[in-house]
C-alpha positions as a printed NumPy array, in Angstrom:
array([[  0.   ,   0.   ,   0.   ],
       [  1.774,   3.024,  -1.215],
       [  0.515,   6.857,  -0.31 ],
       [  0.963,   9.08 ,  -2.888],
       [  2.893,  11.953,  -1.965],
       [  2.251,  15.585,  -3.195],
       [  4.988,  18.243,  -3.979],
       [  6.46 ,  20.502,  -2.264],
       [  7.302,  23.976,  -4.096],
       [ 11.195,  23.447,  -2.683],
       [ 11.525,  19.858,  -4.637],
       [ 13.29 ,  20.979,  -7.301],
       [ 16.386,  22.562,  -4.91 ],
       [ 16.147,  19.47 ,  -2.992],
       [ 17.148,  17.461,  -6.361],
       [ 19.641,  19.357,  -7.065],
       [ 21.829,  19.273,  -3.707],
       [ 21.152,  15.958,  -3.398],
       [ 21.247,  12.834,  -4.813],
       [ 17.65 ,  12.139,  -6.772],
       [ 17.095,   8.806,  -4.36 ],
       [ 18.258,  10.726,  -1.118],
       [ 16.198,  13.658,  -2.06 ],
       [ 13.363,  11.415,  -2.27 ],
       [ 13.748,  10.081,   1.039],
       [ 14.561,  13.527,   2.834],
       [ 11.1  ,  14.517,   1.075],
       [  9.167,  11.711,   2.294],
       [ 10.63 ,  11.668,   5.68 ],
       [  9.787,  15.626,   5.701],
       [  6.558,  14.978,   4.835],
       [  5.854,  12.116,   7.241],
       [  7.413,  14.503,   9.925],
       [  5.428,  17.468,   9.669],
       [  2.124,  14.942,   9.236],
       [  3.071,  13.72 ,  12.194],
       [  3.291,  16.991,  13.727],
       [  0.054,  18.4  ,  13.191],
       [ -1.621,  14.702,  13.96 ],
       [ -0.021,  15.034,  17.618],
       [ -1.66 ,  18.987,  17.912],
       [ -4.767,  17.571,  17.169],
       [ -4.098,  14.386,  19.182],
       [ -3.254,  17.395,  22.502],
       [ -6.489,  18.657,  21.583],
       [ -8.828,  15.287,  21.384],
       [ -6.983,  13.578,  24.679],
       [ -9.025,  14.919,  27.099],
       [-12.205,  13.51 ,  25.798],
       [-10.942,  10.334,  25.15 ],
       [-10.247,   9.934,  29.051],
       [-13.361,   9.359,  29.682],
       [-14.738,   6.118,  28.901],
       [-17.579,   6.017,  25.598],
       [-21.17 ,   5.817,  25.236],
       [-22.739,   3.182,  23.059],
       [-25.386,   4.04 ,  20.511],
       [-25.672,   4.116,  17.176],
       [-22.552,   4.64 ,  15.215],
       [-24.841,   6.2  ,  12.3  ],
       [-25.859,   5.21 ,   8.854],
       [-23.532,   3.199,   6.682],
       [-22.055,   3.764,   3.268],
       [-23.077,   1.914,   0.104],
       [-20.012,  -0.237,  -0.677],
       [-18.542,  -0.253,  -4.063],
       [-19.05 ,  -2.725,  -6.213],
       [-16.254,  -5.773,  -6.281],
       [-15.087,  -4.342,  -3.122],
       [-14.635,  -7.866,  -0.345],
       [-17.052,  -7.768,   2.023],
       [-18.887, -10.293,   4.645],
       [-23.012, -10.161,   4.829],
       [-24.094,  -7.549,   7.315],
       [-25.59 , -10.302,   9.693],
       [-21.596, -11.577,   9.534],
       [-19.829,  -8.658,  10.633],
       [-18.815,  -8.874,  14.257],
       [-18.513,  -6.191,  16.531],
       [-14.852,  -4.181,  16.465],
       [-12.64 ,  -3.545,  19.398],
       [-10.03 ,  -0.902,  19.211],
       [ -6.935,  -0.502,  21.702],
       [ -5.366,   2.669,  21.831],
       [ -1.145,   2.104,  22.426],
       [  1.539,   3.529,  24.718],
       [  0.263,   5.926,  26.895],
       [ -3.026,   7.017,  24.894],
       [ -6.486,   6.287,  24.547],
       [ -9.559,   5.609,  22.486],
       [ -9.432,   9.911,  21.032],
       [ -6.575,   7.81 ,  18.623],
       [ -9.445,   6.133,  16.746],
       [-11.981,   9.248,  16.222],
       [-11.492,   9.118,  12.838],
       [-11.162,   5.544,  12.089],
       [-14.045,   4.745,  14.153],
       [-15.939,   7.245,  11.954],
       [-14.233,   5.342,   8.648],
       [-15.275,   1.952,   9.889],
       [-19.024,   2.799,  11.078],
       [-19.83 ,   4.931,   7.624],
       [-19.114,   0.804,   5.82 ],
       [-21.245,  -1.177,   7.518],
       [-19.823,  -1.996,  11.023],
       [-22.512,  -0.899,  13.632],
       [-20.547,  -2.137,  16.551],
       [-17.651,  -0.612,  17.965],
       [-15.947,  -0.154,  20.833],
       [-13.072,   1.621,  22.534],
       [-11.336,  -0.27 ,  25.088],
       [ -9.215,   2.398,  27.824],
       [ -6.472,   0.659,  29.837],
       [ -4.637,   3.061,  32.202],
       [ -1.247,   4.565,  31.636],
       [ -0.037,   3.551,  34.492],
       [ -0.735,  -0.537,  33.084],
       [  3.058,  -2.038,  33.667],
       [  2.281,  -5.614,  32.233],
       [  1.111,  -6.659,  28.962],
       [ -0.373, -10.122,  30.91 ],
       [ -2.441,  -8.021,  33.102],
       [ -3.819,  -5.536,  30.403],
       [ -4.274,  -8.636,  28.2  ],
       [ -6.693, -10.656,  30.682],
       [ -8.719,  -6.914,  30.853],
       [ -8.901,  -6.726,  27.048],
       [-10.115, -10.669,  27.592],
       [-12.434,  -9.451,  30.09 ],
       [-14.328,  -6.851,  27.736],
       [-14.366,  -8.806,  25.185],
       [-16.704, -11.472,  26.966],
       [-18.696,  -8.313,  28.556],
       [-19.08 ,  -7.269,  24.353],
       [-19.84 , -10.472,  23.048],
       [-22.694, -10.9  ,  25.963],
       [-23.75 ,  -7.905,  25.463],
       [-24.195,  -7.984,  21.499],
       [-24.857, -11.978,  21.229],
       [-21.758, -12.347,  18.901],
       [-19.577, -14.987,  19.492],
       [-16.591, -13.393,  18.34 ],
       [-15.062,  -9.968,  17.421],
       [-12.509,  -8.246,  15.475],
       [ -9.941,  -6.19 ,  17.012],
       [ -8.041,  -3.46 ,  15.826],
       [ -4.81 ,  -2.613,  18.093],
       [ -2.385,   0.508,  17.581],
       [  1.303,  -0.254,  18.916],
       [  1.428,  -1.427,  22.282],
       [ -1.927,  -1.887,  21.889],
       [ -1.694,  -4.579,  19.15 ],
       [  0.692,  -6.298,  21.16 ],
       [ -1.807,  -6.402,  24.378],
       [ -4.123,  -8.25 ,  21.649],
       [ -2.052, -10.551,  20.289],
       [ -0.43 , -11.565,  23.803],
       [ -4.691, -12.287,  24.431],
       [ -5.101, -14.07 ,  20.903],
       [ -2.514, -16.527,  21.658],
       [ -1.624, -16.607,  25.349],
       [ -4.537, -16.651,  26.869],
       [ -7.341, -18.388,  24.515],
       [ -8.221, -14.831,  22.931],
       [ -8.384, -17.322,  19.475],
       [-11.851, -18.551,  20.298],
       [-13.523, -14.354,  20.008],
       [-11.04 , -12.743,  17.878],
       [-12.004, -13.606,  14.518],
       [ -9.2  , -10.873,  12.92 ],
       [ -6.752,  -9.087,  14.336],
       [ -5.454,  -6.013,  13.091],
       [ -2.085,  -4.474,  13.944],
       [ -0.7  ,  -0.666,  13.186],
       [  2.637,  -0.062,  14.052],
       [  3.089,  -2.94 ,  16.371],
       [  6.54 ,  -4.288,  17.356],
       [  6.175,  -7.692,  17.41 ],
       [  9.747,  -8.248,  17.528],
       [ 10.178,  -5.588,  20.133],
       [ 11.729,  -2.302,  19.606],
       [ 15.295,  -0.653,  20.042],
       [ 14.163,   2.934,  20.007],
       [ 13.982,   5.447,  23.336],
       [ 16.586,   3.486,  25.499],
       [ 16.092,   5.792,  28.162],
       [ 12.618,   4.342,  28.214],
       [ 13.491,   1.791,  29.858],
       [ 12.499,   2.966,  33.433],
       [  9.255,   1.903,  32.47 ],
       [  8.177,  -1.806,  32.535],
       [  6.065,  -2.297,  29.825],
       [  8.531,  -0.316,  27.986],
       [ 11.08 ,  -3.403,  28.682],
       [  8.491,  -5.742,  27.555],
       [  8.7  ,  -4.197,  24.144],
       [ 12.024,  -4.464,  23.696],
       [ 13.655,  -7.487,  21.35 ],
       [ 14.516, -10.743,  24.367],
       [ 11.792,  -9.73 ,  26.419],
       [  9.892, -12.79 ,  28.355],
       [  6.95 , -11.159,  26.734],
       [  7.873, -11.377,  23.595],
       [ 10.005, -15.004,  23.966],
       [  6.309, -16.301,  24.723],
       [  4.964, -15.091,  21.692],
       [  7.219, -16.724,  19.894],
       [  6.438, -19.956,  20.943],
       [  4.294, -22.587,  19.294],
       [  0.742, -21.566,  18.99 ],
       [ -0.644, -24.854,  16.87 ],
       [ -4.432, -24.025,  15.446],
       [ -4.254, -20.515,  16.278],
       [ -7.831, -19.502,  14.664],
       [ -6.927, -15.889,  14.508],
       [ -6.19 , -13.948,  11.395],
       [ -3.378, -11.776,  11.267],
       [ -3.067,  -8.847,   9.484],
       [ -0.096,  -5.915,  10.544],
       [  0.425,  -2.863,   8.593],
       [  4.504,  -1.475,   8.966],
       [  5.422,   1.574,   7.819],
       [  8.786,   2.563,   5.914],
       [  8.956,   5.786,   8.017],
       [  7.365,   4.274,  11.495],
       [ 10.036,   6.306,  14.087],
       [  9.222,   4.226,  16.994],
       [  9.716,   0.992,  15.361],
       [ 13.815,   0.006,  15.095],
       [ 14.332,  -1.871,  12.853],
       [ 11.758,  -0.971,  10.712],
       [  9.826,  -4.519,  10.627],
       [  9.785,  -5.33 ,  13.561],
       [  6.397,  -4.372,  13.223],
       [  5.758,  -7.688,  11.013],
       [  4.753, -10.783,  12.533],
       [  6.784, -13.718,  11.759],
       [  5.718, -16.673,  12.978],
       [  4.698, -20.409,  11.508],
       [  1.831, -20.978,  13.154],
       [  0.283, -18.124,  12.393],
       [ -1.855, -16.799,   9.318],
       [ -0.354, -13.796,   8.964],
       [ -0.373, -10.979,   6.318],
       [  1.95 ,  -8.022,   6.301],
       [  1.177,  -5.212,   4.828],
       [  3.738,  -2.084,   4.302],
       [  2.675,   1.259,   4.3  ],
       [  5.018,   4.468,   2.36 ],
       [  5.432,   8.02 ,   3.667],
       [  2.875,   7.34 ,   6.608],
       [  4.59 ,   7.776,  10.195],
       [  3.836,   6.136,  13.811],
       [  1.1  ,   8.431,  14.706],
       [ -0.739,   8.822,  11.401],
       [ -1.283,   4.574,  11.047],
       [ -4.263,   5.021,  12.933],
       [ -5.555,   8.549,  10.974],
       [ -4.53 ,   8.558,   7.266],
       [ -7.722,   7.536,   5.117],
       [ -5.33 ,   5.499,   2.929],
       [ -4.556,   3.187,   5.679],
       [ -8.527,   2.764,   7.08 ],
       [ -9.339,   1.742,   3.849],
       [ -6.891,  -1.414,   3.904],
       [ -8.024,  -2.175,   7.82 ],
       [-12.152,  -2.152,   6.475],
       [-10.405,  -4.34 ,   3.45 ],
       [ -8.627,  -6.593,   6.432],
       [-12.137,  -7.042,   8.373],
       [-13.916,  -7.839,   5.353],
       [-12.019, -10.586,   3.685],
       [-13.81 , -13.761,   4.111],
       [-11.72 , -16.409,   5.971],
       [-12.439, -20.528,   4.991],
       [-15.554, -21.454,   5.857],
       [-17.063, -18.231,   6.658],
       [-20.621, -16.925,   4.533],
       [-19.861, -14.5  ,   1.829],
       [-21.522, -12.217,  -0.346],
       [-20.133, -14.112,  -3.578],
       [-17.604, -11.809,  -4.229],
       [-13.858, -13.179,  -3.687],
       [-10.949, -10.653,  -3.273],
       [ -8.097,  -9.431,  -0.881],
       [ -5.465,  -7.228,   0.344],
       [ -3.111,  -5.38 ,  -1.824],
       [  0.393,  -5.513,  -0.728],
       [  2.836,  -2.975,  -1.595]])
């Protein structure tokens, strides 16, 4: 998944003192920067009332849906969960939430876990915990779960440490380091900062076995994703699991969650029909850059 990138009036000096591929790089990584920038303002501004934990209702009515676009039968689509990361919460997903509910999916949620969490494990069996509470609630038996960073990491620790397989149907991660992370050493006064690093016992269990894991996988990395070092370590690698990596140009850490580009592939992740499940008739699938 490539984002197209528009010019800036200063290209043409930036070609000329540098080398055409460098130049292109410096561009995009100037680009990604100042998005970046003005998505943490408005981030500032949103935080606040995204302490507080939502109301349900009605998410509002849904788009028509192209035609040969993938997509499950209404009656299919399970609710969605979404887990903010690293010291954030649910104001991350404003507009994807929007995105999501305009194409069909009526049910979503916004799960808050504290800031002050300092165990994966422990926010893991509370993201297990509201997922029961949702499924109850809504009579689904199982849901799809969209997880920024640390956030996608809680999930997956739930998918395949703790049983999580049985509700989540897909899971979807942006910016996730499922190989842990080098960047921010002097994070490391943190716990659950630890726990993202590469070694962790976290991340050593995650890596073991996990035979008939009924999960899908799908994790979008980004080539200018700041927080993730190396770069795809935000991939998930692993043989037992059905996994599909997705990479994502000129889009940085922040902005996975935002950029229109990227909702569209995570509404094309939730819709594609796994074995077994009822379809519409139409067959399709991710595109991967």
């Amino acid at each position: 998944m490539k984002v197209t990138e528009a010019a800036l009036p200063f290209l043409p000096l930036c070609r000329r003192l540098l080398p055409a591929r460098l130049a292109d790089l410096s561009l995009a990584l100037l680009k990604a920067t100042a998005l970046e920038l003005a998505i943490l303002a408005g981030h500032v501004l949103l935080y606040p009332a995204g302490i507080i934990q939502e109301r349900r209702g009605s998410e509002g009515p849904a788009l028509p849906v192209p035609k040969g676009t993938p997509e499950l039968p209404a009656e299919a689509k399970p609710p969605v969960v979404l887990l903010h990361g690293f010291i954030d919460n649910r104001s991350v997903f404003v507009l994807l939430r929007r995105s999501l509910s305009q194409h069909g999916r009526q049910q979503i949620e916004s799960l808050n876990y504290s800031p002050l969490t300092c165990d994966i494990r422990i926010a893991a069996e509370l993201l297990g915990r509201h997922i029961e509470q949702v499924c109850e609630r809504t009579g689904s038996r199982r849901v799809d779960v969209v997880g920024h960073s640390l956030g996608g990491l809680i999930a997956r620790y739930y998918v395949q440490r703790l049983g999580g397989d049985t509700r989540v149907r897909t899971l979807v991660t942006l910016g996730t380091p499922h190989s842990g992370t080098r960047v921010a050493p002097l994070a490391n006064a943190h716990p659950i900062v630890r726990q993202m690093r590469p070694g962790s016992p976290v991340l050593e269990e995650l890596g073991r076995p996990a035979p008939g894991c009924r999960t899908y996988f799908v994790a979008f990395w980004s080539d200018l994703d700041h927080i993730m070092d190396p770069l795809e370590t935000a991939c998930i690698e692993h043989p037992d699991l059905t996994a599909v990596n997705i990479r994502v140009s000129g889009v940085g850490h922040l902005a996975l969650p935002v950029h229109p580009t990227v909702a569209t592939g995570i509404r094309e992740a939730l819709d594609t029909v796994h074995p077994g499940e009822p379809s519409t008739g139409r067959t399709g699938g991710l595109t991967v850059a």
